[in-house]
Amino acid sequence: MSTAPSPERPAPSWAAGRAPAGRDRLGRCALAAFAAATAVDLGSLLADWHPGHLIAKPLLMPLLVAYVITRGAPRLLVAALLFGWGGDLALLFDAEAAFLVGMGSFAVGHVCYLVLFGKRPANPLLGGAYALALLGTVALLWSDLPADLRIPVAGYSLLLTAMAFRSSALGLRAGIGGALFLLSDTLIASGVAEWPQPPRPDFWIMATYVAAQYLLATGATTTREAGVP
């Protein structure tokens, strides 16, 4: 009896598309759950129903991670979203220590995004606009921030602004996401500085943040799917 290895048999034609189809279904379910959790969270904030916010907010980033994994997301994107999740959890606690922990977790997420964006070119005029916005915002906030938060907030703002600018290298979708992330965190900083706030600032902070993470995540996966280096 021959001992030569037999050639590997091809998968049957009826099974060829089953794995991609299964991933697509999981992705659609995860995205629908993310949309539902977002609606519950924002609706809870508008209704001033704190338990709904406590339940829905921790679900947002894990569901978005589940979705982008089905789209073949790079590890750095998954890491950025998970560090964002860590920041989300920390900011559920109303304490300065929790604020610093949350800011640190978001900062690591921004580093992940910056490495993910790589050396792709971005518009230098946009970079100049972001630099002016950074200097103006920090200068205006500085005297109104608690003294022990001034340096951490300034350092975090530099990192966040760099991420927002570099996100534009992935295209318009990711660029808008980066800008919304900057807007969301600027609203948080202005609240810490006790500046006048728009009605329901917690709603606007979460609305811009969730939109930012979704646009950054889908912008990055779309670029990867298109094979853009």
Tab-separated table of C-alpha atoms in Angstrom:
chain	number	residue	atom	x	y	z
A	1	MET	CA	0.000	0.000	0.000
A	2	SER	CA	1.370	3.396	-0.994
A	3	THR	CA	2.499	5.709	1.831
A	4	ALA	CA	2.660	8.834	-0.322
A	5	PRO	CA	0.545	11.659	1.097
A	6	SER	CA	-2.678	12.228	-0.754
A	7	PRO	CA	-3.340	15.704	-2.100
A	8	GLU	CA	-5.542	17.867	0.106
A	9	ARG	CA	-9.112	17.796	-1.064
A	10	PRO	CA	-10.723	21.151	-1.816
A	11	ALA	CA	-13.625	22.288	0.319
A	12	PRO	CA	-17.023	21.477	-1.183
A	13	SER	CA	-18.510	24.312	-3.186
A	14	TRP	CA	-21.506	24.626	-0.857
A	15	ALA	CA	-19.158	25.440	2.067
A	16	ALA	CA	-16.859	27.864	0.274
A	17	GLY	CA	-18.705	31.022	1.254
A	18	ARG	CA	-19.996	29.885	4.651
A	19	ALA	CA	-17.229	31.401	6.834
A	20	PRO	CA	-17.346	34.889	5.252
A	21	ALA	CA	-21.143	34.830	5.365
A	22	GLY	CA	-21.043	33.869	9.042
A	23	ARG	CA	-18.665	36.727	9.811
A	24	ASP	CA	-20.919	39.128	7.946
A	25	ARG	CA	-23.926	38.033	10.010
A	26	LEU	CA	-21.979	38.395	13.247
A	27	GLY	CA	-20.791	41.798	12.118
A	28	ARG	CA	-24.311	42.975	11.332
A	29	CYS	CA	-25.551	41.709	14.712
A	30	ALA	CA	-22.694	43.447	16.554
A	31	LEU	CA	-23.315	46.695	14.663
A	32	ALA	CA	-27.055	46.548	15.384
A	33	ALA	CA	-26.321	45.930	19.072
A	34	PHE	CA	-23.868	48.860	19.065
A	35	ALA	CA	-26.538	51.117	17.547
A	36	ALA	CA	-29.089	49.931	20.121
A	37	ALA	CA	-26.685	50.495	23.040
A	38	THR	CA	-25.905	53.959	21.678
A	39	ALA	CA	-29.613	54.799	21.482
A	40	VAL	CA	-30.181	53.572	25.050
A	41	ASP	CA	-27.202	55.506	26.359
A	42	LEU	CA	-28.069	58.788	24.662
A	43	GLY	CA	-31.752	58.410	25.465
A	44	SER	CA	-30.895	57.760	29.114
A	45	LEU	CA	-28.801	60.918	29.228
A	46	LEU	CA	-31.607	62.981	27.733
A	47	ALA	CA	-34.109	61.467	30.164
A	48	ASP	CA	-31.692	61.916	33.085
A	49	TRP	CA	-31.995	58.165	33.780
A	50	HIS	CA	-28.577	57.372	35.245
A	51	PRO	CA	-29.014	53.558	35.504
A	52	GLY	CA	-29.528	53.363	31.750
A	53	HIS	CA	-26.258	55.212	31.177
A	54	LEU	CA	-24.440	52.919	33.637
A	55	ILE	CA	-25.729	49.860	31.769
A	56	ALA	CA	-25.308	51.032	28.171
A	57	LYS	CA	-22.027	52.956	28.230
A	58	PRO	CA	-19.794	49.969	29.145
A	59	LEU	CA	-21.275	47.984	26.232
A	60	LEU	CA	-20.420	50.490	23.492
A	61	MET	CA	-16.746	49.862	22.775
A	62	PRO	CA	-16.836	46.046	23.187
A	63	LEU	CA	-19.673	45.885	20.641
A	64	LEU	CA	-17.767	48.161	18.255
A	65	VAL	CA	-14.681	45.970	18.722
A	66	ALA	CA	-16.740	42.882	17.902
A	67	TYR	CA	-17.953	44.550	14.728
A	68	VAL	CA	-14.556	45.684	13.442
A	69	ILE	CA	-13.005	42.289	14.189
A	70	THR	CA	-15.445	40.767	11.712
A	71	ARG	CA	-14.142	43.324	9.220
A	72	GLY	CA	-10.538	42.224	9.711
A	73	ALA	CA	-9.529	45.138	11.943
A	74	PRO	CA	-5.806	45.543	12.676
A	75	ARG	CA	-4.708	44.882	16.255
A	76	LEU	CA	-3.809	48.517	16.852
A	77	LEU	CA	-7.375	49.560	16.095
A	78	VAL	CA	-8.734	46.955	18.505
A	79	ALA	CA	-6.259	48.155	21.143
A	80	ALA	CA	-7.249	51.819	20.613
A	81	LEU	CA	-10.925	50.985	21.087
A	82	LEU	CA	-10.265	48.864	24.170
A	83	PHE	CA	-8.227	51.626	25.788
A	84	GLY	CA	-11.147	53.922	24.988
A	85	TRP	CA	-13.344	51.423	26.812
A	86	GLY	CA	-11.036	51.655	29.813
A	87	GLY	CA	-11.448	55.427	29.762
A	88	ASP	CA	-15.219	55.048	29.514
A	89	LEU	CA	-15.315	52.862	32.618
A	90	ALA	CA	-13.070	55.193	34.613
A	91	LEU	CA	-15.168	58.248	33.786
A	92	LEU	CA	-18.257	56.587	35.218
A	93	PHE	CA	-16.800	57.509	38.618
A	94	ASP	CA	-17.032	61.135	39.687
A	95	ALA	CA	-13.583	61.597	41.233
A	96	GLU	CA	-10.390	63.354	40.186
A	97	ALA	CA	-8.366	60.129	40.413
A	98	ALA	CA	-10.829	58.405	38.076
A	99	PHE	CA	-10.623	61.361	35.684
A	100	LEU	CA	-6.824	61.035	35.536
A	101	VAL	CA	-7.008	57.263	35.043
A	102	GLY	CA	-9.549	57.730	32.258
A	103	MET	CA	-7.459	60.415	30.589
A	104	GLY	CA	-4.421	58.136	30.750
A	105	SER	CA	-6.325	55.245	29.185
A	106	PHE	CA	-7.597	57.447	26.360
A	107	ALA	CA	-4.055	58.783	25.866
A	108	VAL	CA	-2.717	55.248	25.288
A	109	GLY	CA	-5.564	54.731	22.820
A	110	HIS	CA	-4.486	57.856	20.942
A	111	VAL	CA	-0.936	56.505	20.747
A	112	CYS	CA	-2.347	53.298	19.235
A	113	TYR	CA	-4.234	55.367	16.664
A	114	LEU	CA	-1.126	57.411	15.822
A	115	VAL	CA	0.944	54.272	15.228
A	116	LEU	CA	-1.914	52.814	13.162
A	117	PHE	CA	-2.053	55.911	10.953
A	118	GLY	CA	1.651	55.491	10.197
A	119	LYS	CA	3.447	57.924	7.926
A	120	ARG	CA	0.647	58.563	5.476
A	121	PRO	CA	0.711	62.215	4.341
A	122	ALA	CA	-1.800	64.691	5.740
A	123	ASN	CA	-2.626	68.266	4.734
A	124	PRO	CA	-0.126	70.635	6.427
A	125	LEU	CA	-2.653	73.504	6.339
A	126	LEU	CA	-4.996	71.373	8.420
A	127	GLY	CA	-2.116	70.698	10.779
A	128	GLY	CA	-1.589	74.430	11.193
A	129	ALA	CA	-5.278	74.935	11.974
A	130	TYR	CA	-5.170	72.190	14.585
A	131	ALA	CA	-2.021	73.693	16.133
A	132	LEU	CA	-3.690	77.094	16.464
A	133	ALA	CA	-6.781	75.466	17.989
A	134	LEU	CA	-4.613	73.610	20.483
A	135	LEU	CA	-2.670	76.692	21.577
A	136	GLY	CA	-5.799	78.833	21.833
A	137	THR	CA	-7.803	76.259	23.775
A	138	VAL	CA	-5.047	75.472	26.284
A	139	ALA	CA	-4.308	79.166	26.789
A	140	LEU	CA	-7.960	79.951	27.463
A	141	LEU	CA	-8.528	76.975	29.758
A	142	TRP	CA	-5.268	77.216	31.682
A	143	SER	CA	-6.196	79.636	34.450
A	144	ASP	CA	-9.621	78.047	34.991
A	145	LEU	CA	-8.363	74.482	35.380
A	146	PRO	CA	-7.449	73.101	38.817
A	147	ALA	CA	-3.707	73.632	39.286
A	148	ASP	CA	-2.919	69.913	39.533
A	149	LEU	CA	-4.733	69.179	36.256
A	150	ARG	CA	-3.144	71.861	34.071
A	151	ILE	CA	-0.069	69.921	32.960
A	152	PRO	CA	-1.904	66.585	32.450
A	153	VAL	CA	-4.670	68.274	30.456
A	154	ALA	CA	-2.169	70.205	28.318
A	155	GLY	CA	-0.157	67.053	27.571
A	156	TYR	CA	-3.261	65.059	26.795
A	157	SER	CA	-4.571	67.852	24.562
A	158	LEU	CA	-1.337	67.787	22.532
A	159	LEU	CA	-1.635	64.035	22.000
A	160	LEU	CA	-5.340	64.246	21.164
A	161	THR	CA	-4.806	67.062	18.662
A	162	ALA	CA	-2.013	65.112	16.970
A	163	MET	CA	-4.332	62.108	16.654
A	164	ALA	CA	-7.149	64.269	15.272
A	165	PHE	CA	-4.842	65.783	12.660
A	166	ARG	CA	-3.226	62.505	11.639
A	167	SER	CA	-6.617	60.759	11.358
A	168	SER	CA	-7.274	62.824	8.231
A	169	ALA	CA	-4.551	60.806	6.491
A	170	LEU	CA	-7.019	57.896	6.317
A	171	GLY	CA	-9.626	59.945	4.487
A	172	LEU	CA	-12.628	62.119	5.203
A	173	ARG	CA	-14.518	59.617	7.379
A	174	ALA	CA	-11.655	59.055	9.808
A	175	GLY	CA	-10.754	62.753	9.684
A	176	ILE	CA	-14.250	63.723	10.823
A	177	GLY	CA	-13.977	61.104	13.548
A	178	GLY	CA	-10.754	62.632	14.825
A	179	ALA	CA	-12.278	66.119	14.830
A	180	LEU	CA	-15.334	64.891	16.761
A	181	PHE	CA	-13.098	63.201	19.339
A	182	LEU	CA	-11.328	66.521	19.850
A	183	LEU	CA	-14.673	68.310	20.205
A	184	SER	CA	-15.966	65.756	22.715
A	185	ASP	CA	-12.918	66.038	24.964
A	186	THR	CA	-12.886	69.822	24.666
A	187	LEU	CA	-16.423	69.816	26.075
A	188	ILE	CA	-15.183	67.693	28.987
A	189	ALA	CA	-12.247	70.041	29.633
A	190	SER	CA	-14.443	73.124	29.517
A	191	GLY	CA	-16.730	71.476	32.062
A	192	VAL	CA	-13.787	70.757	34.361
A	193	ALA	CA	-12.817	74.422	33.995
A	194	GLU	CA	-16.415	75.303	34.977
A	195	TRP	CA	-17.114	77.214	31.789
A	196	PRO	CA	-20.746	77.755	30.709
A	197	GLN	CA	-22.034	74.556	29.114
A	198	PRO	CA	-24.667	73.856	26.439
A	199	PRO	CA	-27.920	72.227	27.570
A	200	ARG	CA	-27.340	68.542	28.412
A	201	PRO	CA	-23.555	68.624	27.978
A	202	ASP	CA	-23.304	64.936	28.959
A	203	PHE	CA	-25.466	64.065	25.940
A	204	TRP	CA	-23.306	66.065	23.522
A	205	ILE	CA	-20.098	64.667	24.979
A	206	MET	CA	-21.276	61.088	24.464
A	207	ALA	CA	-22.896	61.748	21.078
A	208	THR	CA	-19.712	63.236	19.623
A	209	TYR	CA	-17.530	60.592	21.288
A	210	VAL	CA	-19.495	57.593	20.020
A	211	ALA	CA	-19.659	59.075	16.525
A	212	ALA	CA	-15.906	59.736	16.676
A	213	GLN	CA	-14.980	56.181	17.613
A	214	TYR	CA	-17.347	54.716	15.021
A	215	LEU	CA	-15.981	56.919	12.218
A	216	LEU	CA	-12.363	56.281	13.204
A	217	ALA	CA	-12.950	52.521	13.412
A	218	THR	CA	-14.850	52.206	10.147
A	219	GLY	CA	-12.476	54.615	8.410
A	220	ALA	CA	-9.520	52.470	9.407
A	221	THR	CA	-11.154	49.195	8.374
A	222	THR	CA	-12.344	50.652	5.059
A	223	THR	CA	-8.788	51.768	4.300
A	224	ARG	CA	-7.497	48.300	5.151
A	225	GLU	CA	-10.111	46.581	2.997
A	226	ALA	CA	-9.200	48.852	0.090
A	227	GLY	CA	-5.563	47.797	0.444
A	228	VAL	CA	-4.278	51.333	1.027
A	229	PRO	CA	-0.737	51.088	2.389
